[in-house]
mmCIF file of C-alpha atoms in Angstrom:
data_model
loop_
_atom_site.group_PDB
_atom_site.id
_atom_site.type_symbol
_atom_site.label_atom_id
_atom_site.label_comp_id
_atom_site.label_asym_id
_atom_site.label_seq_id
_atom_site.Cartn_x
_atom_site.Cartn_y
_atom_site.Cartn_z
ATOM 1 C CA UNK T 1 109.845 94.755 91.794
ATOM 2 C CA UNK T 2 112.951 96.434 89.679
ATOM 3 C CA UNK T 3 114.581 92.720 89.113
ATOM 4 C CA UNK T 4 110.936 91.488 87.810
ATOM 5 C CA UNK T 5 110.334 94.301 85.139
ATOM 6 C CA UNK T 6 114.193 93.908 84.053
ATOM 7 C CA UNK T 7 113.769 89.898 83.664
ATOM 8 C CA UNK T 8 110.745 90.471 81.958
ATOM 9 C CA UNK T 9 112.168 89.706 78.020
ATOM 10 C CA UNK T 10 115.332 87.501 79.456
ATOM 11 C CA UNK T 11 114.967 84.040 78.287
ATOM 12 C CA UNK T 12 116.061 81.612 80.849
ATOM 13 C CA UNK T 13 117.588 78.630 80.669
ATOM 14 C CA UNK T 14 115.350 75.875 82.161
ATOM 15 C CA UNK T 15 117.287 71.900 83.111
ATOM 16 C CA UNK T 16 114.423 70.110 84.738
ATOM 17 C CA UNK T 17 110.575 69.786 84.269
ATOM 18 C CA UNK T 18 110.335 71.063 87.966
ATOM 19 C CA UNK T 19 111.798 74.105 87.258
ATOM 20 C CA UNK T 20 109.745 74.455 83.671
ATOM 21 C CA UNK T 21 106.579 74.018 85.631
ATOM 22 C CA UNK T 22 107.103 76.530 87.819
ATOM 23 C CA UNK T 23 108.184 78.868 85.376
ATOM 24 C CA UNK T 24 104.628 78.433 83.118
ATOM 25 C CA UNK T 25 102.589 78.220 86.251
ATOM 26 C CA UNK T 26 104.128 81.673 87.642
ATOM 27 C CA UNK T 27 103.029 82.809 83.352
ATOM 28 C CA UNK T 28 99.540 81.697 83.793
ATOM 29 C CA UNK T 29 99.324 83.380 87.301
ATOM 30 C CA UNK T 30 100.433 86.643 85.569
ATOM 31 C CA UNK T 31 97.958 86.251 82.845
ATOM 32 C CA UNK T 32 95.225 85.420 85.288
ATOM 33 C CA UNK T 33 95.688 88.486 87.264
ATOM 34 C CA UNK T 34 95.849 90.931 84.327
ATOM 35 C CA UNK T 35 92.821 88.965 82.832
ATOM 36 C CA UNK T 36 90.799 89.612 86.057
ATOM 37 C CA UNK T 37 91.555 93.195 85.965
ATOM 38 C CA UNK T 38 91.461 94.079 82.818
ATOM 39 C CA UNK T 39 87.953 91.972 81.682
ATOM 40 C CA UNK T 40 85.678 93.834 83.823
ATOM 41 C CA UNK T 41 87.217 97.313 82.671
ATOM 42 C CA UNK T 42 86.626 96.336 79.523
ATOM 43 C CA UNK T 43 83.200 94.870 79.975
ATOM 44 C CA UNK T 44 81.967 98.041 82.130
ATOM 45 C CA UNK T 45 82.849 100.195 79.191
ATOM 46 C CA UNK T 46 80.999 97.815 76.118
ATOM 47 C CA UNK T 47 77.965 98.304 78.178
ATOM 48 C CA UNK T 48 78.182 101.196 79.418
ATOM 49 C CA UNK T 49 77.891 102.566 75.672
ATOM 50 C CA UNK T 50 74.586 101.262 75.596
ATOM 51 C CA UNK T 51 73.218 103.495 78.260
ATOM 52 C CA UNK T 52 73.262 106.769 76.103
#
């Protein structure tokens, strides 16, 4: 988990479409999870202003 958050910002060098695919599919993966977590945080707390 240490190597991820250090290769976080390090732009990689990518030679094949293979390897370019799997790079943006392991992206949209990330985004999808923190999407999923985060959106029904957020949407609890827009309505749960309403309530007062």
């Amino acid at each position: 988990m240490f190597d991820f958050f250090m290769n976080v910002g390090h732009v990689e060098q990518i030679y094949t479409v293979v390897d370019y695919y799997t790079y943006i599919k392991g992206l949209e993966y990330l985004l999808c999870l923190l999407f999923f977590t985060f959106f029904p945080m957020f949407y609890r707390y827009i309505h749960s202003e309403d309530e007062d």
